[in-house]
Amino acid sequence: MGDCYSGMETEKLNPRTQNIDLCSAQEIVTMINQEDAKVADAVKEALPQIGEAVERIYKALREGGHLLYMGAGTSGRLGVLDASECIPTFGVGKDMVQGYIAGGDVALRVPIEGCEDDAGLGREQVRACGIGEKDVVVGISASGRAPFVIGAMEEARERGAQTIAVVNNPGSRIRDYVDVCIEAVTGPEVISGSTRMKAGTAQKMILNMLSTASMIKLGKVYGNLMVDLKASNKKLEDRAERIFCKATGRSREEADKYLKASGMNSKVAILMCLSHLNKEEAEDVLAQNDGFLRVALDKAKEV
């Protein structure tokens, strides 16, 4: 088992940081920054696979499917983070994008030893989620061989779901169980084997791409404005007003008026303002155009 891991890029000693324990604080953070700068290039090499994954995800979501992240440790926490952020950012239901970590929610705060080594737990999680043919399951594992994640991929594939892996080592074991394998090879860590660092940063970047690009393809933005956000607190209410103003060129006072009239729905508010439709009419036009605000605005102008 030890030999299997010792040859992995993420487990190798980093020759550039071997004397880091002798460095000053400034020298340490400079070394970390220099290593972090390599992450974007590693992700860039995987862009073709990331793009293919986005195509699969958004098409599945468009047809009523779900996106589920499965991981252990840092990888699992990052999946849960990305899934939870989709709710306020893109106004989606809590079940559209879901994140699961080996050991359950308690493992988000306290490591649960041994869970990532149990493939059966991965299978059980997939069964508990009721995953089927419409869904996409993304397994996240720096090593590409975490049994929990591989078990989840096996079960998901048997159930007809599409499977995607996000890993940080080339030629990993998990690639035999997925339709798309995204390999961001970040190399040896600043601290040997601490994959919460460069590997985790790469995973975060990739998950951001998968969810954000899919939501853009689903019509969740107008230009680069997040017009489907849920204004669930004061900060987001303020952001909704600013988005309205940027999209329409109108004042904060008008933003407040239209947002309240729309039921705090930014898309509806913007469409009402720019097309002079009432709330029900704006909702109908948006529904007829799959929620794409730019297309709905064009259609409203034709009426």
PDB file of N, CA, C and O in Angstrom, residues 10 39 42-43 46-47 49-54 57 67-72 74-76 78-79 82 136-146 149-150 153 162-186 195 198-211:
ATOM      1  N   THR A  10       1.541  13.932  -5.773  1.00  0.00           N
ATOM      2  CA  THR A  10       1.145  14.706  -4.597  1.00  0.00           C
ATOM      3  C   THR A  10       1.871  14.273  -3.331  1.00  0.00           C
ATOM      4  O   THR A  10       1.839  14.984  -2.329  1.00  0.00           O
ATOM      5  N   VAL A  39      -0.536  26.478  -9.740  1.00  0.00           N
ATOM      6  CA  VAL A  39      -1.804  25.753  -9.761  1.00  0.00           C
ATOM      7  C   VAL A  39      -2.637  26.082 -10.994  1.00  0.00           C
ATOM      8  O   VAL A  39      -3.199  25.192 -11.643  1.00  0.00           O
ATOM      9  N   ALA A  42      -1.657  24.165 -13.965  1.00  0.00           N
ATOM     10  CA  ALA A  42      -2.052  22.758 -13.886  1.00  0.00           C
ATOM     11  C   ALA A  42      -3.524  22.596 -14.267  1.00  0.00           C
ATOM     12  O   ALA A  42      -3.899  21.661 -14.980  1.00  0.00           O
ATOM     13  N   VAL A  43      -4.344  23.510 -13.817  1.00  0.00           N
ATOM     14  CA  VAL A  43      -5.772  23.484 -14.164  1.00  0.00           C
ATOM     15  C   VAL A  43      -5.952  23.762 -15.657  1.00  0.00           C
ATOM     16  O   VAL A  43      -6.787  23.131 -16.319  1.00  0.00           O
ATOM     17  N   ALA A  46      -5.977  20.894 -17.940  1.00  0.00           N
ATOM     18  CA  ALA A  46      -7.156  20.016 -17.868  1.00  0.00           C
ATOM     19  C   ALA A  46      -8.407  20.660 -18.453  1.00  0.00           C
ATOM     20  O   ALA A  46      -9.493  20.077 -18.365  1.00  0.00           O
ATOM     21  N   LEU A  47      -8.287  21.838 -19.070  1.00  0.00           N
ATOM     22  CA  LEU A  47      -9.471  22.544 -19.573  1.00  0.00           C
ATOM     23  C   LEU A  47     -10.312  21.737 -20.574  1.00  0.00           C
ATOM     24  O   LEU A  47     -11.549  21.810 -20.534  1.00  0.00           O
ATOM     25  N   GLN A  49     -10.979  18.563 -20.607  1.00  0.00           N
ATOM     26  CA  GLN A  49     -11.806  17.636 -19.833  1.00  0.00           C
ATOM     27  C   GLN A  49     -12.829  18.396 -18.976  1.00  0.00           C
ATOM     28  O   GLN A  49     -13.962  17.943 -18.807  1.00  0.00           O
ATOM     29  N   ILE A  50     -12.432  19.559 -18.462  1.00  0.00           N
ATOM     30  CA  ILE A  50     -13.365  20.370 -17.682  1.00  0.00           C
ATOM     31  C   ILE A  50     -14.518  20.831 -18.566  1.00  0.00           C
ATOM     32  O   ILE A  50     -15.687  20.788 -18.169  1.00  0.00           O
ATOM     33  N   GLY A  51     -14.203  21.255 -19.790  1.00  0.00           N
ATOM     34  CA  GLY A  51     -15.247  21.670 -20.720  1.00  0.00           C
ATOM     35  C   GLY A  51     -16.202  20.539 -21.055  1.00  0.00           C
ATOM     36  O   GLY A  51     -17.423  20.737 -21.119  1.00  0.00           O
ATOM     37  N   GLU A  52     -15.663  19.349 -21.270  1.00  0.00           N
ATOM     38  CA  GLU A  52     -16.520  18.197 -21.554  1.00  0.00           C
ATOM     39  C   GLU A  52     -17.423  17.890 -20.363  1.00  0.00           C
ATOM     40  O   GLU A  52     -18.611  17.575 -20.529  1.00  0.00           O
ATOM     41  N   ALA A  53     -16.874  18.013 -19.161  1.00  0.00           N
ATOM     42  CA  ALA A  53     -17.669  17.766 -17.956  1.00  0.00           C
ATOM     43  C   ALA A  53     -18.809  18.773 -17.839  1.00  0.00           C
ATOM     44  O   ALA A  53     -19.937  18.408 -17.493  1.00  0.00           O
ATOM     45  N   VAL A  54     -18.527  20.034 -18.134  1.00  0.00           N
ATOM     46  CA  VAL A  54     -19.573  21.064 -18.074  1.00  0.00           C
ATOM     47  C   VAL A  54     -20.704  20.743 -19.044  1.00  0.00           C
ATOM     48  O   VAL A  54     -21.888  20.875 -18.702  1.00  0.00           O
ATOM     49  N   ILE A  57     -22.805  18.098 -17.482  1.00  0.00           N
ATOM     50  CA  ILE A  57     -23.526  18.543 -16.292  1.00  0.00           C
ATOM     51  C   ILE A  57     -24.713  19.427 -16.649  1.00  0.00           C
ATOM     52  O   ILE A  57     -25.835  19.196 -16.177  1.00  0.00           O
ATOM     53  N   LEU A  67     -26.647  17.288  -9.809  1.00  0.00           N
ATOM     54  CA  LEU A  67     -25.187  17.219  -9.742  1.00  0.00           C
ATOM     55  C   LEU A  67     -24.808  16.901  -8.306  1.00  0.00           C
ATOM     56  O   LEU A  67     -25.219  17.604  -7.374  1.00  0.00           O
ATOM     57  N   LEU A  68     -24.049  15.825  -8.108  1.00  0.00           N
ATOM     58  CA  LEU A  68     -23.645  15.426  -6.769  1.00  0.00           C
ATOM     59  C   LEU A  68     -22.131  15.293  -6.693  1.00  0.00           C
ATOM     60  O   LEU A  68     -21.505  14.684  -7.569  1.00  0.00           O
ATOM     61  N   TYR A  69     -21.556  15.877  -5.639  1.00  0.00           N
ATOM     62  CA  TYR A  69     -20.133  15.774  -5.365  1.00  0.00           C
ATOM     63  C   TYR A  69     -19.913  14.741  -4.269  1.00  0.00           C
ATOM     64  O   TYR A  69     -20.625  14.740  -3.255  1.00  0.00           O
ATOM     65  N   MET A  70     -18.923  13.883  -4.445  1.00  0.00           N
ATOM     66  CA  MET A  70     -18.563  12.882  -3.445  1.00  0.00           C
ATOM     67  C   MET A  70     -17.062  12.976  -3.174  1.00  0.00           C
ATOM     68  O   MET A  70     -16.255  12.930  -4.111  1.00  0.00           O
ATOM     69  N   GLY A  71     -16.690  13.103  -1.895  1.00  0.00           N
ATOM     70  CA  GLY A  71     -15.278  13.177  -1.573  1.00  0.00           C
ATOM     71  C   GLY A  71     -15.025  12.871  -0.107  1.00  0.00           C
ATOM     72  O   GLY A  71     -15.961  12.716   0.679  1.00  0.00           O
ATOM     73  N   ALA A  72     -13.760  12.791   0.252  1.00  0.00           N
ATOM     74  CA  ALA A  72     -13.357  12.545   1.636  1.00  0.00           C
ATOM     75  C   ALA A  72     -12.363  13.616   2.049  1.00  0.00           C
ATOM     76  O   ALA A  72     -11.619  14.143   1.216  1.00  0.00           O
ATOM     77  N   THR A  74     -10.450  16.916   2.791  1.00  0.00           N
ATOM     78  CA  THR A  74     -10.481  18.220   2.127  1.00  0.00           C
ATOM     79  C   THR A  74     -11.332  18.182   0.862  1.00  0.00           C
ATOM     80  O   THR A  74     -12.123  19.097   0.600  1.00  0.00           O
ATOM     81  N   SER A  75     -11.193  17.133   0.075  1.00  0.00           N
ATOM     82  CA  SER A  75     -11.945  17.014  -1.173  1.00  0.00           C
ATOM     83  C   SER A  75     -13.448  17.019  -0.921  1.00  0.00           C
ATOM     84  O   SER A  75     -14.222  17.650  -1.639  1.00  0.00           O
ATOM     85  N   GLY A  76     -13.874  16.301   0.108  1.00  0.00           N
ATOM     86  CA  GLY A  76     -15.283  16.269   0.443  1.00  0.00           C
ATOM     87  C   GLY A  76     -15.788  17.620   0.915  1.00  0.00           C
ATOM     88  O   GLY A  76     -16.892  18.053   0.557  1.00  0.00           O
ATOM     89  N   LEU A  78     -14.647  20.544   0.118  1.00  0.00           N
ATOM     90  CA  LEU A  78     -14.731  21.459  -1.021  1.00  0.00           C
ATOM     91  C   LEU A  78     -15.984  21.198  -1.854  1.00  0.00           C
ATOM     92  O   LEU A  78     -16.614  22.129  -2.358  1.00  0.00           O
ATOM     93  N   GLY A  79     -16.356  19.929  -1.996  1.00  0.00           N
ATOM     94  CA  GLY A  79     -17.579  19.604  -2.720  1.00  0.00           C
ATOM     95  C   GLY A  79     -18.815  20.137  -2.024  1.00  0.00           C
ATOM     96  O   GLY A  79     -19.714  20.707  -2.655  1.00  0.00           O
ATOM     97  N   ASP A  82     -18.945  23.990  -2.501  1.00  0.00           N
ATOM     98  CA  ASP A  82     -19.403  24.435  -3.815  1.00  0.00           C
ATOM     99  C   ASP A  82     -20.904  24.215  -3.973  1.00  0.00           C
ATOM    100  O   ASP A  82     -21.607  25.081  -4.490  1.00  0.00           O
ATOM    101  N   VAL A 136     -25.554  13.351 -12.540  1.00  0.00           N
ATOM    102  CA  VAL A 136     -24.104  13.361 -12.741  1.00  0.00           C
ATOM    103  C   VAL A 136     -23.443  13.343 -11.369  1.00  0.00           C
ATOM    104  O   VAL A 136     -23.785  14.146 -10.501  1.00  0.00           O
ATOM    105  N   VAL A 137     -22.514  12.421 -11.178  1.00  0.00           N
ATOM    106  CA  VAL A 137     -21.802  12.312  -9.904  1.00  0.00           C
ATOM    107  C   VAL A 137     -20.327  12.626 -10.138  1.00  0.00           C
ATOM    108  O   VAL A 137     -19.688  12.036 -11.015  1.00  0.00           O
ATOM    109  N   VAL A 138     -19.815  13.566  -9.356  1.00  0.00           N
ATOM    110  CA  VAL A 138     -18.411  13.978  -9.455  1.00  0.00           C
ATOM    111  C   VAL A 138     -17.667  13.473  -8.231  1.00  0.00           C
ATOM    112  O   VAL A 138     -17.974  13.852  -7.095  1.00  0.00           O
ATOM    113  N   GLY A 139     -16.684  12.615  -8.453  1.00  0.00           N
ATOM    114  CA  GLY A 139     -15.842  12.113  -7.370  1.00  0.00           C
ATOM    115  C   GLY A 139     -14.578  12.937  -7.272  1.00  0.00           C
ATOM    116  O   GLY A 139     -13.894  13.148  -8.280  1.00  0.00           O
ATOM    117  N   ILE A 140     -14.274  13.423  -6.070  1.00  0.00           N
ATOM    118  CA  ILE A 140     -13.122  14.300  -5.868  1.00  0.00           C
ATOM    119  C   ILE A 140     -12.115  13.585  -4.983  1.00  0.00           C
ATOM    120  O   ILE A 140     -12.443  13.180  -3.861  1.00  0.00           O
ATOM    121  N   SER A 141     -10.897  13.416  -5.484  1.00  0.00           N
ATOM    122  CA  SER A 141      -9.873  12.691  -4.723  1.00  0.00           C
ATOM    123  C   SER A 141      -8.498  13.089  -5.235  1.00  0.00           C
ATOM    124  O   SER A 141      -8.187  12.870  -6.410  1.00  0.00           O
ATOM    125  N   ALA A 142      -7.693  13.685  -4.383  1.00  0.00           N
ATOM    126  CA  ALA A 142      -6.354  14.098  -4.800  1.00  0.00           C
ATOM    127  C   ALA A 142      -5.554  12.909  -5.327  1.00  0.00           C
ATOM    128  O   ALA A 142      -4.919  12.982  -6.382  1.00  0.00           O
ATOM    129  N   SER A 143      -5.609  11.790  -4.608  1.00  0.00           N
ATOM    130  CA  SER A 143      -4.852  10.602  -5.016  1.00  0.00           C
ATOM    131  C   SER A 143      -5.486   9.895  -6.202  1.00  0.00           C
ATOM    132  O   SER A 143      -4.814   9.210  -6.972  1.00  0.00           O
ATOM    133  N   GLY A 144      -6.808  10.037  -6.331  1.00  0.00           N
ATOM    134  CA  GLY A 144      -7.525   9.311  -7.377  1.00  0.00           C
ATOM    135  C   GLY A 144      -7.743   7.857  -7.029  1.00  0.00           C
ATOM    136  O   GLY A 144      -8.092   7.051  -7.898  1.00  0.00           O
ATOM    137  N   ARG A 145      -7.606   7.511  -5.743  1.00  0.00           N
ATOM    138  CA  ARG A 145      -7.788   6.117  -5.363  1.00  0.00           C
ATOM    139  C   ARG A 145      -8.510   5.962  -4.010  1.00  0.00           C
ATOM    140  O   ARG A 145      -8.469   4.885  -3.410  1.00  0.00           O
ATOM    141  N   ALA A 146      -9.143   7.014  -3.495  1.00  0.00           N
ATOM    142  CA  ALA A 146      -9.874   6.907  -2.232  1.00  0.00           C
ATOM    143  C   ALA A 146     -11.021   5.908  -2.387  1.00  0.00           C
ATOM    144  O   ALA A 146     -11.907   6.108  -3.224  1.00  0.00           O
ATOM    145  N   VAL A 149     -14.681   7.158  -2.543  1.00  0.00           N
ATOM    146  CA  VAL A 149     -15.038   7.827  -3.798  1.00  0.00           C
ATOM    147  C   VAL A 149     -15.183   6.812  -4.921  1.00  0.00           C
ATOM    148  O   VAL A 149     -16.127   6.881  -5.721  1.00  0.00           O
ATOM    149  N   ILE A 150     -14.282   5.862  -5.006  1.00  0.00           N
ATOM    150  CA  ILE A 150     -14.369   4.842  -6.056  1.00  0.00           C
ATOM    151  C   ILE A 150     -15.642   4.006  -5.882  1.00  0.00           C
ATOM    152  O   ILE A 150     -16.339   3.690  -6.855  1.00  0.00           O
ATOM    153  N   MET A 153     -18.458   5.972  -7.230  1.00  0.00           N
ATOM    154  CA  MET A 153     -18.452   6.005  -8.694  1.00  0.00           C
ATOM    155  C   MET A 153     -18.962   4.688  -9.285  1.00  0.00           C
ATOM    156  O   MET A 153     -19.710   4.672 -10.265  1.00  0.00           O
ATOM    157  N   GLN A 162     -24.034   9.538 -15.070  1.00  0.00           N
ATOM    158  CA  GLN A 162     -22.751   9.913 -15.637  1.00  0.00           C
ATOM    159  C   GLN A 162     -21.771  10.182 -14.497  1.00  0.00           C
ATOM    160  O   GLN A 162     -22.155  10.685 -13.441  1.00  0.00           O
ATOM    161  N   THR A 163     -20.513   9.836 -14.708  1.00  0.00           N
ATOM    162  CA  THR A 163     -19.520   9.967 -13.652  1.00  0.00           C
ATOM    163  C   THR A 163     -18.313  10.766 -14.110  1.00  0.00           C
ATOM    164  O   THR A 163     -17.828  10.605 -15.233  1.00  0.00           O
ATOM    165  N   ILE A 164     -17.846  11.628 -13.216  1.00  0.00           N
ATOM    166  CA  ILE A 164     -16.713  12.508 -13.491  1.00  0.00           C
ATOM    167  C   ILE A 164     -15.780  12.458 -12.294  1.00  0.00           C
ATOM    168  O   ILE A 164     -16.234  12.403 -11.147  1.00  0.00           O
ATOM    169  N   ALA A 165     -14.481  12.478 -12.535  1.00  0.00           N
ATOM    170  CA  ALA A 165     -13.506  12.504 -11.442  1.00  0.00           C
ATOM    171  C   ALA A 165     -12.675  13.777 -11.516  1.00  0.00           C
ATOM    172  O   ALA A 165     -12.347  14.247 -12.607  1.00  0.00           O
ATOM    173  N   VAL A 166     -12.360  14.321 -10.348  1.00  0.00           N
ATOM    174  CA  VAL A 166     -11.425  15.443 -10.233  1.00  0.00           C
ATOM    175  C   VAL A 166     -10.271  14.952  -9.371  1.00  0.00           C
ATOM    176  O   VAL A 166     -10.453  14.668  -8.180  1.00  0.00           O
ATOM    177  N   VAL A 167      -9.085  14.816  -9.974  1.00  0.00           N
ATOM    178  CA  VAL A 167      -7.935  14.240  -9.275  1.00  0.00           C
ATOM    179  C   VAL A 167      -6.698  15.093  -9.509  1.00  0.00           C
ATOM    180  O   VAL A 167      -6.696  15.989 -10.356  1.00  0.00           O
ATOM    181  N   ASN A 168      -5.627  14.770  -8.774  1.00  0.00           N
ATOM    182  CA  ASN A 168      -4.386  15.539  -8.882  1.00  0.00           C
ATOM    183  C   ASN A 168      -3.166  14.680  -9.189  1.00  0.00           C
ATOM    184  O   ASN A 168      -2.033  15.103  -8.979  1.00  0.00           O
ATOM    185  N   ASN A 169      -3.419  13.470  -9.674  1.00  0.00           N
ATOM    186  CA  ASN A 169      -2.342  12.578 -10.089  1.00  0.00           C
ATOM    187  C   ASN A 169      -2.676  11.989 -11.449  1.00  0.00           C
ATOM    188  O   ASN A 169      -3.849  11.713 -11.733  1.00  0.00           O
ATOM    189  N   PRO A 170      -1.686  11.782 -12.296  1.00  0.00           N
ATOM    190  CA  PRO A 170      -1.946  11.200 -13.616  1.00  0.00           C
ATOM    191  C   PRO A 170      -2.162   9.692 -13.523  1.00  0.00           C
ATOM    192  O   PRO A 170      -1.612   9.025 -12.649  1.00  0.00           O
ATOM    193  N   GLY A 171      -2.984   9.166 -14.426  1.00  0.00           N
ATOM    194  CA  GLY A 171      -3.180   7.728 -14.509  1.00  0.00           C
ATOM    195  C   GLY A 171      -3.701   7.096 -13.252  1.00  0.00           C
ATOM    196  O   GLY A 171      -3.332   5.964 -12.922  1.00  0.00           O
ATOM    197  N   SER A 172      -4.564   7.782 -12.525  1.00  0.00           N
ATOM    198  CA  SER A 172      -5.049   7.271 -11.244  1.00  0.00           C
ATOM    199  C   SER A 172      -6.056   6.134 -11.432  1.00  0.00           C
ATOM    200  O   SER A 172      -6.659   5.978 -12.493  1.00  0.00           O
ATOM    201  N   ARG A 173      -6.269   5.381 -10.385  1.00  0.00           N
ATOM    202  CA  ARG A 173      -7.148   4.222 -10.428  1.00  0.00           C
ATOM    203  C   ARG A 173      -8.588   4.597 -10.779  1.00  0.00           C
ATOM    204  O   ARG A 173      -9.294   3.860 -11.462  1.00  0.00           O
ATOM    205  N   ILE A 174      -9.037   5.748 -10.323  1.00  0.00           N
ATOM    206  CA  ILE A 174     -10.438   6.109 -10.480  1.00  0.00           C
ATOM    207  C   ILE A 174     -10.837   6.318 -11.940  1.00  0.00           C
ATOM    208  O   ILE A 174     -12.013   6.225 -12.283  1.00  0.00           O
ATOM    209  N   ARG A 175      -9.871   6.571 -12.802  1.00  0.00           N
ATOM    210  CA  ARG A 175     -10.212   6.843 -14.198  1.00  0.00           C
ATOM    211  C   ARG A 175     -10.900   5.652 -14.857  1.00  0.00           C
ATOM    212  O   ARG A 175     -11.615   5.808 -15.856  1.00  0.00           O
ATOM    213  N   ASP A 176     -10.749   4.454 -14.305  1.00  0.00           N
ATOM    214  CA  ASP A 176     -11.412   3.275 -14.853  1.00  0.00           C
ATOM    215  C   ASP A 176     -12.896   3.222 -14.506  1.00  0.00           C
ATOM    216  O   ASP A 176     -13.617   2.380 -15.023  1.00  0.00           O
ATOM    217  N   TYR A 177     -13.340   4.128 -13.650  1.00  0.00           N
ATOM    218  CA  TYR A 177     -14.722   4.090 -13.179  1.00  0.00           C
ATOM    219  C   TYR A 177     -15.533   5.321 -13.594  1.00  0.00           C
ATOM    220  O   TYR A 177     -16.665   5.487 -13.150  1.00  0.00           O
ATOM    221  N   VAL A 178     -14.955   6.190 -14.438  1.00  0.00           N
ATOM    222  CA  VAL A 178     -15.646   7.438 -14.771  1.00  0.00           C
ATOM    223  C   VAL A 178     -15.683   7.678 -16.274  1.00  0.00           C
ATOM    224  O   VAL A 178     -14.883   7.133 -17.036  1.00  0.00           O
ATOM    225  N   ASP A 179     -16.618   8.525 -16.671  1.00  0.00           N
ATOM    226  CA  ASP A 179     -16.744   8.915 -18.082  1.00  0.00           C
ATOM    227  C   ASP A 179     -15.752  10.004 -18.451  1.00  0.00           C
ATOM    228  O   ASP A 179     -15.270  10.064 -19.579  1.00  0.00           O
ATOM    229  N   VAL A 180     -15.476  10.901 -17.506  1.00  0.00           N
ATOM    230  CA  VAL A 180     -14.520  11.987 -17.734  1.00  0.00           C
ATOM    231  C   VAL A 180     -13.608  12.077 -16.520  1.00  0.00           C
ATOM    232  O   VAL A 180     -14.083  12.160 -15.384  1.00  0.00           O
ATOM    233  N   CYS A 181     -12.298  12.053 -16.758  1.00  0.00           N
ATOM    234  CA  CYS A 181     -11.341  12.184 -15.661  1.00  0.00           C
ATOM    235  C   CYS A 181     -10.569  13.493 -15.823  1.00  0.00           C
ATOM    236  O   CYS A 181      -9.822  13.681 -16.789  1.00  0.00           O
ATOM    237  N   ILE A 182     -10.772  14.407 -14.887  1.00  0.00           N
ATOM    238  CA  ILE A 182     -10.101  15.705 -14.894  1.00  0.00           C
ATOM    239  C   ILE A 182      -8.855  15.601 -14.014  1.00  0.00           C
ATOM    240  O   ILE A 182      -8.958  15.446 -12.799  1.00  0.00           O
ATOM    241  N   GLU A 183      -7.687  15.664 -14.636  1.00  0.00           N
ATOM    242  CA  GLU A 183      -6.429  15.521 -13.913  1.00  0.00           C
ATOM    243  C   GLU A 183      -5.692  16.855 -13.881  1.00  0.00           C
ATOM    244  O   GLU A 183      -5.156  17.293 -14.893  1.00  0.00           O
ATOM    245  N   ALA A 184      -5.688  17.500 -12.727  1.00  0.00           N
ATOM    246  CA  ALA A 184      -4.907  18.720 -12.538  1.00  0.00           C
ATOM    247  C   ALA A 184      -3.682  18.328 -11.716  1.00  0.00           C
ATOM    248  O   ALA A 184      -3.739  18.233 -10.490  1.00  0.00           O
ATOM    249  N   VAL A 185      -2.585  18.072 -12.393  1.00  0.00           N
ATOM    250  CA  VAL A 185      -1.387  17.533 -11.741  1.00  0.00           C
ATOM    251  C   VAL A 185      -0.592  18.682 -11.138  1.00  0.00           C
ATOM    252  O   VAL A 185       0.174  19.363 -11.826  1.00  0.00           O
ATOM    253  N   THR A 186      -0.775  18.893  -9.852  1.00  0.00           N
ATOM    254  CA  THR A 186      -0.173  20.032  -9.163  1.00  0.00           C
ATOM    255  C   THR A 186       1.201  19.729  -8.580  1.00  0.00           C
ATOM    256  O   THR A 186       1.876  20.643  -8.088  1.00  0.00           O
ATOM    257  N   THR A 195      -2.234  17.660   0.867  1.00  0.00           N
ATOM    258  CA  THR A 195      -3.009  17.958  -0.340  1.00  0.00           C
ATOM    259  C   THR A 195      -4.129  18.961  -0.119  1.00  0.00           C
ATOM    260  O   THR A 195      -4.864  19.278  -1.054  1.00  0.00           O
ATOM    261  N   LYS A 198      -1.866  22.844  -2.592  1.00  0.00           N
ATOM    262  CA  LYS A 198      -1.996  23.032  -4.043  1.00  0.00           C
ATOM    263  C   LYS A 198      -3.094  22.161  -4.646  1.00  0.00           C
ATOM    264  O   LYS A 198      -3.875  22.623  -5.486  1.00  0.00           O
ATOM    265  N   ALA A 199      -3.161  20.914  -4.256  1.00  0.00           N
ATOM    266  CA  ALA A 199      -4.183  20.015  -4.795  1.00  0.00           C
ATOM    267  C   ALA A 199      -5.583  20.526  -4.459  1.00  0.00           C
ATOM    268  O   ALA A 199      -6.471  20.571  -5.309  1.00  0.00           O
ATOM    269  N   GLY A 200      -5.767  20.936  -3.190  1.00  0.00           N
ATOM    270  CA  GLY A 200      -7.062  21.460  -2.782  1.00  0.00           C
ATOM    271  C   GLY A 200      -7.416  22.738  -3.508  1.00  0.00           C
ATOM    272  O   GLY A 200      -8.580  22.955  -3.884  1.00  0.00           O
ATOM    273  N   THR A 201      -6.429  23.600  -3.729  1.00  0.00           N
ATOM    274  CA  THR A 201      -6.670  24.844  -4.468  1.00  0.00           C
ATOM    275  C   THR A 201      -7.116  24.546  -5.893  1.00  0.00           C
ATOM    276  O   THR A 201      -8.051  25.171  -6.415  1.00  0.00           O
ATOM    277  N   ALA A 202      -6.468  23.592  -6.531  1.00  0.00           N
ATOM    278  CA  ALA A 202      -6.855  23.203  -7.891  1.00  0.00           C
ATOM    279  C   ALA A 202      -8.272  22.640  -7.914  1.00  0.00           C
ATOM    280  O   ALA A 202      -9.070  22.949  -8.815  1.00  0.00           O
ATOM    281  N   GLN A 203      -8.598  21.812  -6.931  1.00  0.00           N
ATOM    282  CA  GLN A 203      -9.953  21.251  -6.867  1.00  0.00           C
ATOM    283  C   GLN A 203     -10.990  22.352  -6.718  1.00  0.00           C
ATOM    284  O   GLN A 203     -12.035  22.337  -7.384  1.00  0.00           O
ATOM    285  N   LYS A 204     -10.711  23.322  -5.861  1.00  0.00           N
ATOM    286  CA  LYS A 204     -11.639  24.448  -5.673  1.00  0.00           C
ATOM    287  C   LYS A 204     -11.846  25.189  -6.982  1.00  0.00           C
ATOM    288  O   LYS A 204     -12.988  25.534  -7.346  1.00  0.00           O
ATOM    289  N   MET A 205     -10.773  25.451  -7.709  1.00  0.00           N
ATOM    290  CA  MET A 205     -10.878  26.155  -8.984  1.00  0.00           C
ATOM    291  C   MET A 205     -11.728  25.359  -9.977  1.00  0.00           C
ATOM    292  O   MET A 205     -12.571  25.921 -10.687  1.00  0.00           O
ATOM    293  N   ILE A 206     -11.515  24.058 -10.024  1.00  0.00           N
ATOM    294  CA  ILE A 206     -12.239  23.214 -10.975  1.00  0.00           C
ATOM    295  C   ILE A 206     -13.716  23.124 -10.621  1.00  0.00           C
ATOM    296  O   ILE A 206     -14.594  23.241 -11.491  1.00  0.00           O
ATOM    297  N   LEU A 207     -14.029  22.946  -9.348  1.00  0.00           N
ATOM    298  CA  LEU A 207     -15.435  22.882  -8.952  1.00  0.00           C
ATOM    299  C   LEU A 207     -16.134  24.209  -9.230  1.00  0.00           C
ATOM    300  O   LEU A 207     -17.298  24.230  -9.648  1.00  0.00           O
ATOM    301  N   ASN A 208     -15.437  25.326  -9.011  1.00  0.00           N
ATOM    302  CA  ASN A 208     -15.997  26.628  -9.375  1.00  0.00           C
ATOM    303  C   ASN A 208     -16.372  26.657 -10.847  1.00  0.00           C
ATOM    304  O   ASN A 208     -17.432  27.159 -11.234  1.00  0.00           O
ATOM    305  N   MET A 209     -15.476  26.129 -11.682  1.00  0.00           N
ATOM    306  CA  MET A 209     -15.739  26.105 -13.120  1.00  0.00           C
ATOM    307  C   MET A 209     -16.924  25.215 -13.461  1.00  0.00           C
ATOM    308  O   MET A 209     -17.798  25.590 -14.263  1.00  0.00           O
ATOM    309  N   LEU A 210     -16.967  24.025 -12.887  1.00  0.00           N
ATOM    310  CA  LEU A 210     -18.040  23.086 -13.212  1.00  0.00           C
ATOM    311  C   LEU A 210     -19.404  23.666 -12.886  1.00  0.00           C
ATOM    312  O   LEU A 210     -20.325  23.632 -13.716  1.00  0.00           O
ATOM    313  N   SER A 211     -19.553  24.203 -11.682  1.00  0.00           N
ATOM    314  CA  SER A 211     -20.866  24.717 -11.286  1.00  0.00           C
ATOM    315  C   SER A 211     -21.179  26.046 -11.971  1.00  0.00           C
ATOM    316  O   SER A 211     -22.284  26.227 -12.507  1.00  0.00           O
TER     317      SER A 211
END
